[in-house]
PDB file of C-alpha atoms in Angstrom:
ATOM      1  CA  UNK G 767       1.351  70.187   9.696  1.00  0.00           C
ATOM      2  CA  UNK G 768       4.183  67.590  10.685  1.00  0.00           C
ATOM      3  CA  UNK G 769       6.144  66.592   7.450  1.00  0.00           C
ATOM      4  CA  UNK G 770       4.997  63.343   5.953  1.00  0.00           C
ATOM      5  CA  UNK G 771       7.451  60.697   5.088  1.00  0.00           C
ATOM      6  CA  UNK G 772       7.906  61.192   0.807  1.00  0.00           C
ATOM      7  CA  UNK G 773       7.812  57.800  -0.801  1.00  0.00           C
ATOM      8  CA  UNK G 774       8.464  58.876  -4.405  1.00  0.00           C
ATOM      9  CA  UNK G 775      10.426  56.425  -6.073  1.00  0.00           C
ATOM     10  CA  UNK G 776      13.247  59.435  -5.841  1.00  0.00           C
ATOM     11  CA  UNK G 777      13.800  59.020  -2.607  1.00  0.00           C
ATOM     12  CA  UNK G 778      13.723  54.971  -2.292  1.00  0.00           C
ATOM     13  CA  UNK G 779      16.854  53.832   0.329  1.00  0.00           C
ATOM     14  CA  UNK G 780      18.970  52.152  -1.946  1.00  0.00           C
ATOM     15  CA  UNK G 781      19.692  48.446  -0.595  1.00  0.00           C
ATOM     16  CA  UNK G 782      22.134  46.293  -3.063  1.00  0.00           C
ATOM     17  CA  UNK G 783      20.068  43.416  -1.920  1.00  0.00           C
ATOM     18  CA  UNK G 784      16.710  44.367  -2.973  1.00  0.00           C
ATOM     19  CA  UNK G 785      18.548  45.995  -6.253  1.00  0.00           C
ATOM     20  CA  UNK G 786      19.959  42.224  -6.729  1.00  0.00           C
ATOM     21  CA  UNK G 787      16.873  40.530  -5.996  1.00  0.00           C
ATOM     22  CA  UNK G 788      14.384  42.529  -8.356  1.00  0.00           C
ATOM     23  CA  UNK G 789      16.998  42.210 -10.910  1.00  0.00           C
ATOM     24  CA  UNK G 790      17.068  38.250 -10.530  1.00  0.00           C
ATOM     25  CA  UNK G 791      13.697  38.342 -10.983  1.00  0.00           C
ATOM     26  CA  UNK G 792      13.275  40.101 -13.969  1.00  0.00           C
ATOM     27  CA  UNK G 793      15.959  37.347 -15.080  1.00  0.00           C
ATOM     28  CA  UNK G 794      13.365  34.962 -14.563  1.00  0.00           C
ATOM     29  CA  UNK G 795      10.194  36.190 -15.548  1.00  0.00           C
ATOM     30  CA  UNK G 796      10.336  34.156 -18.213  1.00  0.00           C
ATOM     31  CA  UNK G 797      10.337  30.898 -16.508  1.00  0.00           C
ATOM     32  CA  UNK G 798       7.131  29.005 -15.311  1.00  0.00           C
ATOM     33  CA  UNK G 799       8.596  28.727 -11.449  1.00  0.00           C
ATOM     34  CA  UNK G 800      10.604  30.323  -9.411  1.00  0.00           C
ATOM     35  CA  UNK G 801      14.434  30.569  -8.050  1.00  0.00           C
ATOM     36  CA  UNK G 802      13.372  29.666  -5.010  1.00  0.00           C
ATOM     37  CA  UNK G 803      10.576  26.747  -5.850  1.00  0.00           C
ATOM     38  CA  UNK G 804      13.962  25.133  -7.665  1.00  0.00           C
ATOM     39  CA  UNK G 805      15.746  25.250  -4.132  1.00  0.00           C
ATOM     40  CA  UNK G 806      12.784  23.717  -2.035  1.00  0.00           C
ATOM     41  CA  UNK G 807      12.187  21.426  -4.716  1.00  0.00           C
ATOM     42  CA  UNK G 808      15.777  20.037  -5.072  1.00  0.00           C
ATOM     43  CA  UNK G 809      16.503  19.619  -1.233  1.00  0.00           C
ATOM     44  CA  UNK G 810      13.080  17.565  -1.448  1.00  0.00           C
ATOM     45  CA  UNK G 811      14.911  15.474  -4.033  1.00  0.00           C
ATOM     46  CA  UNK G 812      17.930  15.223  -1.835  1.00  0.00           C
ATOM     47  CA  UNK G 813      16.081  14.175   1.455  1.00  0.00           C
ATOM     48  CA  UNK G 814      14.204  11.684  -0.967  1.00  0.00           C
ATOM     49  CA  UNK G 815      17.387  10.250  -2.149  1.00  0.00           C
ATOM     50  CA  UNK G 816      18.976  10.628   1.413  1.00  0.00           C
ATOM     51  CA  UNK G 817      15.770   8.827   2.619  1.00  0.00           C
ATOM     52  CA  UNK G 818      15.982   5.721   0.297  1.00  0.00           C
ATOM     53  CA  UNK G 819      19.018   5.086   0.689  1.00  0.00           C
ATOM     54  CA  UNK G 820      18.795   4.680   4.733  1.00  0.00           C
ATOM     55  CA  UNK G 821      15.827   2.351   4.092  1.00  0.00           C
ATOM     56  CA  UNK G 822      16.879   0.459   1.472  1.00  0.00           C
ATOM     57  CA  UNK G 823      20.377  -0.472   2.149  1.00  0.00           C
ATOM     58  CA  UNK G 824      21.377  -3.617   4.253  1.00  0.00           C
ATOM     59  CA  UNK G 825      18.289  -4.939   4.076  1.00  0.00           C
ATOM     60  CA  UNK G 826      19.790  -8.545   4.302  1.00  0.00           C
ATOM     61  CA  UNK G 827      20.624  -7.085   7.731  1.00  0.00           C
ATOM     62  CA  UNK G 828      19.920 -11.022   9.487  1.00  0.00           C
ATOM     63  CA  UNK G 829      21.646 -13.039   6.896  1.00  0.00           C
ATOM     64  CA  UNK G 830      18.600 -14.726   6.338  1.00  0.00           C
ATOM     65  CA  UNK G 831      18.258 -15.760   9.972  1.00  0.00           C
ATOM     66  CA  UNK G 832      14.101 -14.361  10.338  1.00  0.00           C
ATOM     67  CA  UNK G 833      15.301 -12.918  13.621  1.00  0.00           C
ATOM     68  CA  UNK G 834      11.861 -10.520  13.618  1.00  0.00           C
ATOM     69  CA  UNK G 835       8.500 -13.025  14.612  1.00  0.00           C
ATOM     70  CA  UNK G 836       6.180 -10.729  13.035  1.00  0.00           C
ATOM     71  CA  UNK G 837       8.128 -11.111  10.020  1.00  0.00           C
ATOM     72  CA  UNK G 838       8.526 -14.587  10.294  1.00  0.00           C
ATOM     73  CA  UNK G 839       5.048 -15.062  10.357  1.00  0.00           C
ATOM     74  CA  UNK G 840       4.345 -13.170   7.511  1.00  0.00           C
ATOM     75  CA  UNK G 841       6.698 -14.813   5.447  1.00  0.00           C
ATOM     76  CA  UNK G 842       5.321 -18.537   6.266  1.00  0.00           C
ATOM     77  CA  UNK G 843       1.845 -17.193   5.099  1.00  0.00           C
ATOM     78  CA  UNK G 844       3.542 -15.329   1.695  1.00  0.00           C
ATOM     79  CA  UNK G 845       5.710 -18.670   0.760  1.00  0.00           C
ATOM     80  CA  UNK G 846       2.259 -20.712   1.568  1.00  0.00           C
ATOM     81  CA  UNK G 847       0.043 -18.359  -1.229  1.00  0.00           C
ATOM     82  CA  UNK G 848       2.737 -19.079  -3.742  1.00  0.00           C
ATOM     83  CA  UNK G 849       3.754 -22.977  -2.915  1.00  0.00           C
ATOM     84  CA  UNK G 850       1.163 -24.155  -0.931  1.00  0.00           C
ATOM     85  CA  UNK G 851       0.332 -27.552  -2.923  1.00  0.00           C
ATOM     86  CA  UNK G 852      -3.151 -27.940  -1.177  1.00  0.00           C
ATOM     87  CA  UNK G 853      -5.565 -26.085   1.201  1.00  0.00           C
ATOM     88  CA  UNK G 854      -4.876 -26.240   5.135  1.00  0.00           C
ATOM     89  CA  UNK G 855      -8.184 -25.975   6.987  1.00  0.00           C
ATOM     90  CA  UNK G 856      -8.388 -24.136   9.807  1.00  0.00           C
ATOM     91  CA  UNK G 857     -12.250 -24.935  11.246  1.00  0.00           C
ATOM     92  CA  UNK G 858     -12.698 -26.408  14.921  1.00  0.00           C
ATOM     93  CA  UNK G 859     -13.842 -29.916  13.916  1.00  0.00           C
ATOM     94  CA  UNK G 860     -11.970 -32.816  11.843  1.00  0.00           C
ATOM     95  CA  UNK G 861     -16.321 -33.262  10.322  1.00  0.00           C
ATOM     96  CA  UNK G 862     -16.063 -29.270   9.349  1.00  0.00           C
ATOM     97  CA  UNK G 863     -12.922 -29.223   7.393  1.00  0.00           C
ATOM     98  CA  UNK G 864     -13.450 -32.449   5.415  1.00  0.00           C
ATOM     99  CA  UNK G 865     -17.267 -30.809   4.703  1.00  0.00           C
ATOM    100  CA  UNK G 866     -15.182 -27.923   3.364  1.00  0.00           C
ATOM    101  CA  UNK G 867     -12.398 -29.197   1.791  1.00  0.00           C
ATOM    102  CA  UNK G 868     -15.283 -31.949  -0.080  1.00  0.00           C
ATOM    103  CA  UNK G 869     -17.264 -29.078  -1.295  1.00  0.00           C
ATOM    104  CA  UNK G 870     -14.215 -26.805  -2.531  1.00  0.00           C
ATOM    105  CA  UNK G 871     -12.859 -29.837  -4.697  1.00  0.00           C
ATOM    106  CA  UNK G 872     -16.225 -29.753  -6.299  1.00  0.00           C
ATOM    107  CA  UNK G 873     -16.308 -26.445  -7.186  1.00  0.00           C
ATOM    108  CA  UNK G 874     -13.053 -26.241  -8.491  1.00  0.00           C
ATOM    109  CA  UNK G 875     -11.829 -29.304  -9.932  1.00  0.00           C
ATOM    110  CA  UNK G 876      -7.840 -29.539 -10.739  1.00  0.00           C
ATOM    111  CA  UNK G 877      -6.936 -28.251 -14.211  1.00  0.00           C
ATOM    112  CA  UNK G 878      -4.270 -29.657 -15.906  1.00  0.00           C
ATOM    113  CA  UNK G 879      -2.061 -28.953 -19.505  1.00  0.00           C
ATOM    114  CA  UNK G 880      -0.168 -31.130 -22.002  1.00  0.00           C
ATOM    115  CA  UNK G 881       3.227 -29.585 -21.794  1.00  0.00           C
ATOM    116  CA  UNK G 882       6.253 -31.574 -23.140  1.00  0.00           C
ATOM    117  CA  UNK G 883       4.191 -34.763 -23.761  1.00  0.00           C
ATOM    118  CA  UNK G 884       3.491 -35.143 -19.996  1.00  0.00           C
ATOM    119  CA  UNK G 885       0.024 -33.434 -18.093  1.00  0.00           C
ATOM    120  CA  UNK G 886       1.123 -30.991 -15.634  1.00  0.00           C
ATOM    121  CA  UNK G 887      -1.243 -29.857 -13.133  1.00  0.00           C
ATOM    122  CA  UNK G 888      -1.635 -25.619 -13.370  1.00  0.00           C
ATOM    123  CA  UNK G 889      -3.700 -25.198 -10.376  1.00  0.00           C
ATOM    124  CA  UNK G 890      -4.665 -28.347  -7.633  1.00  0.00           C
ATOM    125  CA  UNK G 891      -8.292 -29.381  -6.993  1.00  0.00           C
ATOM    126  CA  UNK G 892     -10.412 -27.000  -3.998  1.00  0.00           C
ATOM    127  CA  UNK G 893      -7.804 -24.153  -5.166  1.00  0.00           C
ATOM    128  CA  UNK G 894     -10.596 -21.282  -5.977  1.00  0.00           C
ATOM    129  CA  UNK G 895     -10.689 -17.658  -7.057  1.00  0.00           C
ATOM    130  CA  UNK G 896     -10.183 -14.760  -4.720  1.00  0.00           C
ATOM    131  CA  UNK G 897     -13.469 -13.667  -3.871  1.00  0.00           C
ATOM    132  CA  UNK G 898     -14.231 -17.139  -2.628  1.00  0.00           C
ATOM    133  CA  UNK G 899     -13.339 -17.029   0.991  1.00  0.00           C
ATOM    134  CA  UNK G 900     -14.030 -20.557   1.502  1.00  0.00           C
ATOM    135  CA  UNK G 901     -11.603 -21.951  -1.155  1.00  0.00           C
ATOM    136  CA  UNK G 902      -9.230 -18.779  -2.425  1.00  0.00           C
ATOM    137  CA  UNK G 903      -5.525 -19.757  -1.678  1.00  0.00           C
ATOM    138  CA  UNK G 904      -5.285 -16.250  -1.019  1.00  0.00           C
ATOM    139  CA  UNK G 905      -6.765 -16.664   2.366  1.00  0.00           C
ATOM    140  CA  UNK G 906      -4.397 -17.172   4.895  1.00  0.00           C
ATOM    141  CA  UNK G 907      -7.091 -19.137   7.059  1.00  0.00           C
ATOM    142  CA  UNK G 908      -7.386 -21.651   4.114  1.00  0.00           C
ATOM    143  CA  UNK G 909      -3.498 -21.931   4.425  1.00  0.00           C
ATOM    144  CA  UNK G 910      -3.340 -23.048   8.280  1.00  0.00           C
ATOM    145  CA  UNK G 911      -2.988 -20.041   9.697  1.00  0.00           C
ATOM    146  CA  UNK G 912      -6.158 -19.267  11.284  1.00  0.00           C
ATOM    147  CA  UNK G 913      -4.018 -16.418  13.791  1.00  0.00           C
ATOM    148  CA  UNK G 914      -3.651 -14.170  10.934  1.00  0.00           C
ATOM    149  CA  UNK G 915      -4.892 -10.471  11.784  1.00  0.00           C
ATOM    150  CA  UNK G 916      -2.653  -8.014   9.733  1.00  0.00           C
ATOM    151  CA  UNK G 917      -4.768  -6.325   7.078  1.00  0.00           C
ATOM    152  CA  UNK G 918      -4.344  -7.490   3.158  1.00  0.00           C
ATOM    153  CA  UNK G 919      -2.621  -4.864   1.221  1.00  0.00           C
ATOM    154  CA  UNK G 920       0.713  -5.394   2.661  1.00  0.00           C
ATOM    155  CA  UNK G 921       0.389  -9.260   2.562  1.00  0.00           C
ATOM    156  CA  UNK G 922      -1.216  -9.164  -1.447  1.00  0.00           C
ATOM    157  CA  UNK G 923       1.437  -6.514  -2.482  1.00  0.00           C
ATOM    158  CA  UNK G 924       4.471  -8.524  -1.126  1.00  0.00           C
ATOM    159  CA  UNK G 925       2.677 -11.865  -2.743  1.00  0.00           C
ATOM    160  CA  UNK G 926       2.812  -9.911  -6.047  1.00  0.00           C
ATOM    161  CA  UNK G 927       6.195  -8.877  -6.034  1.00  0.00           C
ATOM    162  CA  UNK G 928       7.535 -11.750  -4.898  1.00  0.00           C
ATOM    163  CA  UNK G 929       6.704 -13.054  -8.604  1.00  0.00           C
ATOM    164  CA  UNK G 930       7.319  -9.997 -10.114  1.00  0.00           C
ATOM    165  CA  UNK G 931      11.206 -10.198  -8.757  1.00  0.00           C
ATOM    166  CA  UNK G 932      11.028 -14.142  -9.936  1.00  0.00           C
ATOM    167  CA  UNK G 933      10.443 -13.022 -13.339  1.00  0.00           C
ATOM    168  CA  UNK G 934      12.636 -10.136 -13.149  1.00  0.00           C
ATOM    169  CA  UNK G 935      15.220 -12.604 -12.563  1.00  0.00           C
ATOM    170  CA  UNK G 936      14.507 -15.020 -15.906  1.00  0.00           C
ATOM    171  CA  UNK G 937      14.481 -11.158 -18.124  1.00  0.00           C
ATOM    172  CA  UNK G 938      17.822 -10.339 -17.343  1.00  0.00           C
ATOM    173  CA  UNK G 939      19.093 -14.396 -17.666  1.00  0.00           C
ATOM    174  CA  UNK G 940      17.387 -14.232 -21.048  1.00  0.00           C
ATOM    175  CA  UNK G 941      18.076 -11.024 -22.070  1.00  0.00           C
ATOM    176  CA  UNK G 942      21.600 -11.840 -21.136  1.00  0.00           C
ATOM    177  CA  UNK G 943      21.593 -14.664 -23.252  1.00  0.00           C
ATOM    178  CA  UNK G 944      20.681 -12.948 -26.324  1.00  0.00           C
ATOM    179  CA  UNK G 945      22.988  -9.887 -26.009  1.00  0.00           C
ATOM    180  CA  UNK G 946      25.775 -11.005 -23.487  1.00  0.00           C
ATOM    181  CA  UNK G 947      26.842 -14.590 -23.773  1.00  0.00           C
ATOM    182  CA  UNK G 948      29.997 -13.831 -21.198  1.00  0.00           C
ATOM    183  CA  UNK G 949      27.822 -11.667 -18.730  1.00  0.00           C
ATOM    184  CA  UNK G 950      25.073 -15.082 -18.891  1.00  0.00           C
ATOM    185  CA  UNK G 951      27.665 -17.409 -18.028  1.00  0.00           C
ATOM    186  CA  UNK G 952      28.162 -15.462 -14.764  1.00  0.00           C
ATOM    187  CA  UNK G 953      24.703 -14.823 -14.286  1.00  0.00           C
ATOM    188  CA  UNK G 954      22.640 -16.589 -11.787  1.00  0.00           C
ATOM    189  CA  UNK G 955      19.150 -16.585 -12.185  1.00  0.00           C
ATOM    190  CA  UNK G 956      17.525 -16.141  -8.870  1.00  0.00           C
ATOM    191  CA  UNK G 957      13.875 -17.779  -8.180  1.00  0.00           C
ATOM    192  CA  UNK G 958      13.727 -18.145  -4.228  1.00  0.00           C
ATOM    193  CA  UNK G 959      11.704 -15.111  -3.613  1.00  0.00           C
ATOM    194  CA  UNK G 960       8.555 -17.106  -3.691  1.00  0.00           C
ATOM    195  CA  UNK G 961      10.127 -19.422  -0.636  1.00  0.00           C
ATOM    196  CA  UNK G 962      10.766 -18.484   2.955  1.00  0.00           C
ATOM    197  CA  UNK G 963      14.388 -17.471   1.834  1.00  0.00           C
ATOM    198  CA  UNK G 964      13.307 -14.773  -0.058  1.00  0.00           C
ATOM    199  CA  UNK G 965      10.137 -13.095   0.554  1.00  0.00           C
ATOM    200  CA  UNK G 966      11.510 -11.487   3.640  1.00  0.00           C
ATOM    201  CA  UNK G 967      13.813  -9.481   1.166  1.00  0.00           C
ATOM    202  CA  UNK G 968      11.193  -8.809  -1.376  1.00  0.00           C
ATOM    203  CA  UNK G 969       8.791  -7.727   1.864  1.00  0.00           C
ATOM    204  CA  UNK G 970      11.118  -5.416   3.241  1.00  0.00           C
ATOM    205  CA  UNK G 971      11.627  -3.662  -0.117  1.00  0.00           C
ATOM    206  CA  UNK G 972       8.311  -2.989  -0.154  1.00  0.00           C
ATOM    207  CA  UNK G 973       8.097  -1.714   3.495  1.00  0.00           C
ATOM    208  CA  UNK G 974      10.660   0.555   2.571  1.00  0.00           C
ATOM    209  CA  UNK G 975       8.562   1.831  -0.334  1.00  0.00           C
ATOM    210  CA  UNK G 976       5.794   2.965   1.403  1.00  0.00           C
ATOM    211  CA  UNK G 977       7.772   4.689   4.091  1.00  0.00           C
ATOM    212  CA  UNK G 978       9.831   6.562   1.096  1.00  0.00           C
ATOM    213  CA  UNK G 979       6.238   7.446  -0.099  1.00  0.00           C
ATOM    214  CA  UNK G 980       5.438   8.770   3.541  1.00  0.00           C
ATOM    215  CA  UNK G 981       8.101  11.435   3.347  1.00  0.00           C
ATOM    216  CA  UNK G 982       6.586  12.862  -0.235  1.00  0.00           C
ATOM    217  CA  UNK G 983       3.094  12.431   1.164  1.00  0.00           C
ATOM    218  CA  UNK G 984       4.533  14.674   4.742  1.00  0.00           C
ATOM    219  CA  UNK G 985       5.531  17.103   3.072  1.00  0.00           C
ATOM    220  CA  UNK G 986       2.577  17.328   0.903  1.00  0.00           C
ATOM    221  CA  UNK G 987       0.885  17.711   4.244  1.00  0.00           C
ATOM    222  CA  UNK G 988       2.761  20.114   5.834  1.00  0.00           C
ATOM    223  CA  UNK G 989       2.691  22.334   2.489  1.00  0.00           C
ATOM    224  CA  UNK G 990      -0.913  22.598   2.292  1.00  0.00           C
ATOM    225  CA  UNK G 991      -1.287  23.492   5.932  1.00  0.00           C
ATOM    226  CA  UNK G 992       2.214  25.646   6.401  1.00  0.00           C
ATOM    227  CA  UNK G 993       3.771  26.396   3.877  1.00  0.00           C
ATOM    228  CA  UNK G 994       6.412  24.231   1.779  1.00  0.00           C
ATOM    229  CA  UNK G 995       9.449  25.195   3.935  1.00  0.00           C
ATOM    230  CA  UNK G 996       7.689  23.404   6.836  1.00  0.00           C
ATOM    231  CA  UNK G 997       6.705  20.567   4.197  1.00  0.00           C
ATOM    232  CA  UNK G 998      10.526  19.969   3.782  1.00  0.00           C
ATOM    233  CA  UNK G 999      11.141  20.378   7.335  1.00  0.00           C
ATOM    234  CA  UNK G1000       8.993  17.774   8.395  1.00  0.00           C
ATOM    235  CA  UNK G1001       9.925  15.320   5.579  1.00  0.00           C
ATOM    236  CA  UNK G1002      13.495  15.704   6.368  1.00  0.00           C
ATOM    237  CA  UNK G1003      12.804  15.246  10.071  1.00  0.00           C
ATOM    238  CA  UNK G1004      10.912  12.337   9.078  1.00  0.00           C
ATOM    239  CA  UNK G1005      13.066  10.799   6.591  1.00  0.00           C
ATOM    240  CA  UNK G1006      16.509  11.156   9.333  1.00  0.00           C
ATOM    241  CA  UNK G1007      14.101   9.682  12.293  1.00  0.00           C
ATOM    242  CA  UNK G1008      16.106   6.549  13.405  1.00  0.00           C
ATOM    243  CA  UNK G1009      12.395   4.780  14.390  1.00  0.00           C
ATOM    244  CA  UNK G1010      11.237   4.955  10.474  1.00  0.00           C
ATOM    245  CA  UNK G1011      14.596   3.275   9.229  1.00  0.00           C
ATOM    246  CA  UNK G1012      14.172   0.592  11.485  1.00  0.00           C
ATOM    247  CA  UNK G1013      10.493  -0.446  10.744  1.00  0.00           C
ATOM    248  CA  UNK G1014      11.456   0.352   7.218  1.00  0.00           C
ATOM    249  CA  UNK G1015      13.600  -2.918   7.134  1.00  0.00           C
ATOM    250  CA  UNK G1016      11.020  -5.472   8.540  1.00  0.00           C
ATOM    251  CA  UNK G1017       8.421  -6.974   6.460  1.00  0.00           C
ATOM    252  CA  UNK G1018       5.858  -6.044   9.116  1.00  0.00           C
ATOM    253  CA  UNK G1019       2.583  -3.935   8.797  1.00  0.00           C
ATOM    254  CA  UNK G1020       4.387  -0.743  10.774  1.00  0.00           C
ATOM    255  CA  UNK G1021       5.291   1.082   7.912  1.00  0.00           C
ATOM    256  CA  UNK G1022       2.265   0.739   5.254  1.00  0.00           C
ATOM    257  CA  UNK G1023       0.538   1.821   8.769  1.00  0.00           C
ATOM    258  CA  UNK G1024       2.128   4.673   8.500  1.00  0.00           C
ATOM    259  CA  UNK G1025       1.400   5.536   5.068  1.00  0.00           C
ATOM    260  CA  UNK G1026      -1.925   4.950   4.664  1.00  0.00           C
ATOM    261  CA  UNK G1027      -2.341   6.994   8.208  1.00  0.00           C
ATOM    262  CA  UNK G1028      -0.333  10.006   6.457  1.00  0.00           C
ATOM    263  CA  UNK G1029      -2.253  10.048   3.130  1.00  0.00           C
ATOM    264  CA  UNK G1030      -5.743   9.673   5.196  1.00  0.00           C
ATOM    265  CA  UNK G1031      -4.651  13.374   7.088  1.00  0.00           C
ATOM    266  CA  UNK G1032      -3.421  14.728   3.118  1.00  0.00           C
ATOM    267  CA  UNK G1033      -6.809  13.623   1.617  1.00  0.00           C
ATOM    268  CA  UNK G1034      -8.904  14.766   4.849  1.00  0.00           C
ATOM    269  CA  UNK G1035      -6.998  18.181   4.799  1.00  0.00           C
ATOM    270  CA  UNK G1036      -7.404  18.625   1.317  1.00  0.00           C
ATOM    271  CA  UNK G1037     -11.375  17.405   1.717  1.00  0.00           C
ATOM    272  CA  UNK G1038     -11.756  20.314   4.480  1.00  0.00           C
ATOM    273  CA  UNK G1039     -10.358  23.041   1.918  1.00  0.00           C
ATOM    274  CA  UNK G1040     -12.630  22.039  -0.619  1.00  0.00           C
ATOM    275  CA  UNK G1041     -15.860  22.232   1.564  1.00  0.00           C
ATOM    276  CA  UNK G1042     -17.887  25.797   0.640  1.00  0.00           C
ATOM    277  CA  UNK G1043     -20.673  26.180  -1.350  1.00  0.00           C
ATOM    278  CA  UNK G1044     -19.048  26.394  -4.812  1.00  0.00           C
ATOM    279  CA  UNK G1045     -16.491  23.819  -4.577  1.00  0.00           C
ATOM    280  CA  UNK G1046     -18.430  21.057  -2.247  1.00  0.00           C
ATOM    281  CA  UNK G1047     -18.014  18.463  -4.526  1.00  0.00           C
ATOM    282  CA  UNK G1048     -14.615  18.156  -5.167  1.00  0.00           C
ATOM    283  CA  UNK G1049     -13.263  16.635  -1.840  1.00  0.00           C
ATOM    284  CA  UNK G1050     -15.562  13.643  -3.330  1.00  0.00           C
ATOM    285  CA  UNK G1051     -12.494  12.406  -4.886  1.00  0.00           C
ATOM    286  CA  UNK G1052     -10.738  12.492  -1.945  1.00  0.00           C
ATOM    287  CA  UNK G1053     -13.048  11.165   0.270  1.00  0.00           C
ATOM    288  CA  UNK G1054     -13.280   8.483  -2.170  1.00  0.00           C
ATOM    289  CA  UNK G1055      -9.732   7.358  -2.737  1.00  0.00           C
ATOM    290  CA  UNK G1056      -9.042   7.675   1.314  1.00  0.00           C
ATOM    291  CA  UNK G1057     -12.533   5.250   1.541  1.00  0.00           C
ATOM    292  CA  UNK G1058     -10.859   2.738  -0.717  1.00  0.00           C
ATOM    293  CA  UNK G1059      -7.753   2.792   0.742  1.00  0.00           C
ATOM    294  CA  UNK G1060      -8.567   2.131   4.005  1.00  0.00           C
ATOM    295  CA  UNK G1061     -11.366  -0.582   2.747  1.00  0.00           C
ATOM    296  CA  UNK G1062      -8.262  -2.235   1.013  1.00  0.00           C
ATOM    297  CA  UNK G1063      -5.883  -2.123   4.557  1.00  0.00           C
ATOM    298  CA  UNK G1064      -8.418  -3.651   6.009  1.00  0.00           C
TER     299      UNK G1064
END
């Protein structure tokens, strides 16, 4: 009979590498994750960093010029949701808008306050709730722009935290004030992110945002199909692309686009996965949240 190769542990080729590497690991058998999970992880860190950094600095990058028209148009529409003093009516016929405008005032009538011994109005006459089409201030048709056809999460997001940096502002004045008299003398208290000066810059912080939260969600993607050295790979590709950055500092649509478009493929992957006979109903919740999501881009 031909000799068979002995593998007895006696006659194991030593290797310094493999001695090196079984001895790191009985180092860390003790620890919930491994050497090499810590390096993946931390270069995802690093291209997340890397990432927001490209997208979020110089994002004054016009000096306030609105050189984009997308932008621009988007901003008119923001600034009219949060100073608009009346409804704008957009219908064909002169007869159609006062018929609307007529039956919005009386559904909502104006409410007003005693503040400071004077009545201040809080919210103008026709001015109705959201789910009112006809009379929300939240539709941009109601506001005179009739053309608008980007979908509403970007525009109600940036409308939010354009009054969320407003009141950011007032904290740190008055928190200033209370702890810092010398810092609150040279503090300026900024509130023009509600007008057409400002919710460019608020907008584009939020398009960069959602295309930081693309790179997590790519490699997410590529480390349930490949592996999470091809999940890094593709988020670092993604986050160093040149095309990203640049959508990444307009206040346009492009980049929640991208997004939603990445977390649709995550949620349908992870739906496909889950799809046997014993597990059928969990890629429920995932249908679910990638139904929502692209009901509320819509």
């Amino acid at each position: 009979m031909p000799n068979q190769p002995n593998h007895s542990p006696d006659n194991t080729e030593y290797s310094p590498y493999s001695t090196s590497r079984r001895a790191l690991g009985r180092s860390t058998d003790w620890l919930p994750f491994g050497v090499w999970d810590v390096v993946c992880y931390g270069l995802l860190v690093l291209v997340l960093v890397a990432g927001a950094w490209l997208r979020f600095s110089n994002q004054n990058w016009d000096d306030f010029s609105h050189n984009h028209p997308d932008e621009r148009f988007l901003t008119q529409v923001v600034e009219g949701m949060n100073n608009h003093p009346f409804l704008t009516r957009t219908e064909a016929t002169a007869a159609e808008r006062a018929e609307k405008a007529a039956l919005c005032a009386e559904r909502y009538p104006a409410q007003t306050e005693v503040s400071e011994d004077r009545m201040v109005t809080t919210r103008p006459a026709g001015f109705g709730d959201y789910f009112d089409a006809d009379c929300s201030h939240l539709n941009p048709n109601n506001l005179g722009h009739g053309l608008y056809v980007y979908g509403e999460f970007p525009l109600f997001t940036t409308y939010f935290m354009t009054q969320r940096f407003n009141d950011a502002s007032r904290e740190i004045g008055t928190f200033l004030e209370a702890f810092n008299s010398e810092e609150a003398e040279d503090y300026t208290v900024k509130t023009h992110y509600t007008t057409y000066s400002g919710v460019q810059l608020v907008g584009r912080s939020v398009s960069a945002t959602a295309d930081l939260l693309t790179i997590l969600v790519l490699f997410l993607l590529g480390r349930r199909l490949y592996g999470r050295w091809t999940g890094l790979l593709a988020a670092g590709l993604y986050a160093f692309a040149a095309f990203p950055i640049q959508q990444a500092h307009f206040w346009t649509v492009d980049a929640f686009a991208t997004f939603w478009v990445t977390l649709a493929l995550f949620m349908a992957v992870r739906a496909l996965d889950s799809v046997h006979a014993i597990q059928g109903m969990s890629s429920v919740p995932y249908l679910a949240t990638w139904a929502a999501a692209m009901v509320w881009n819509t």
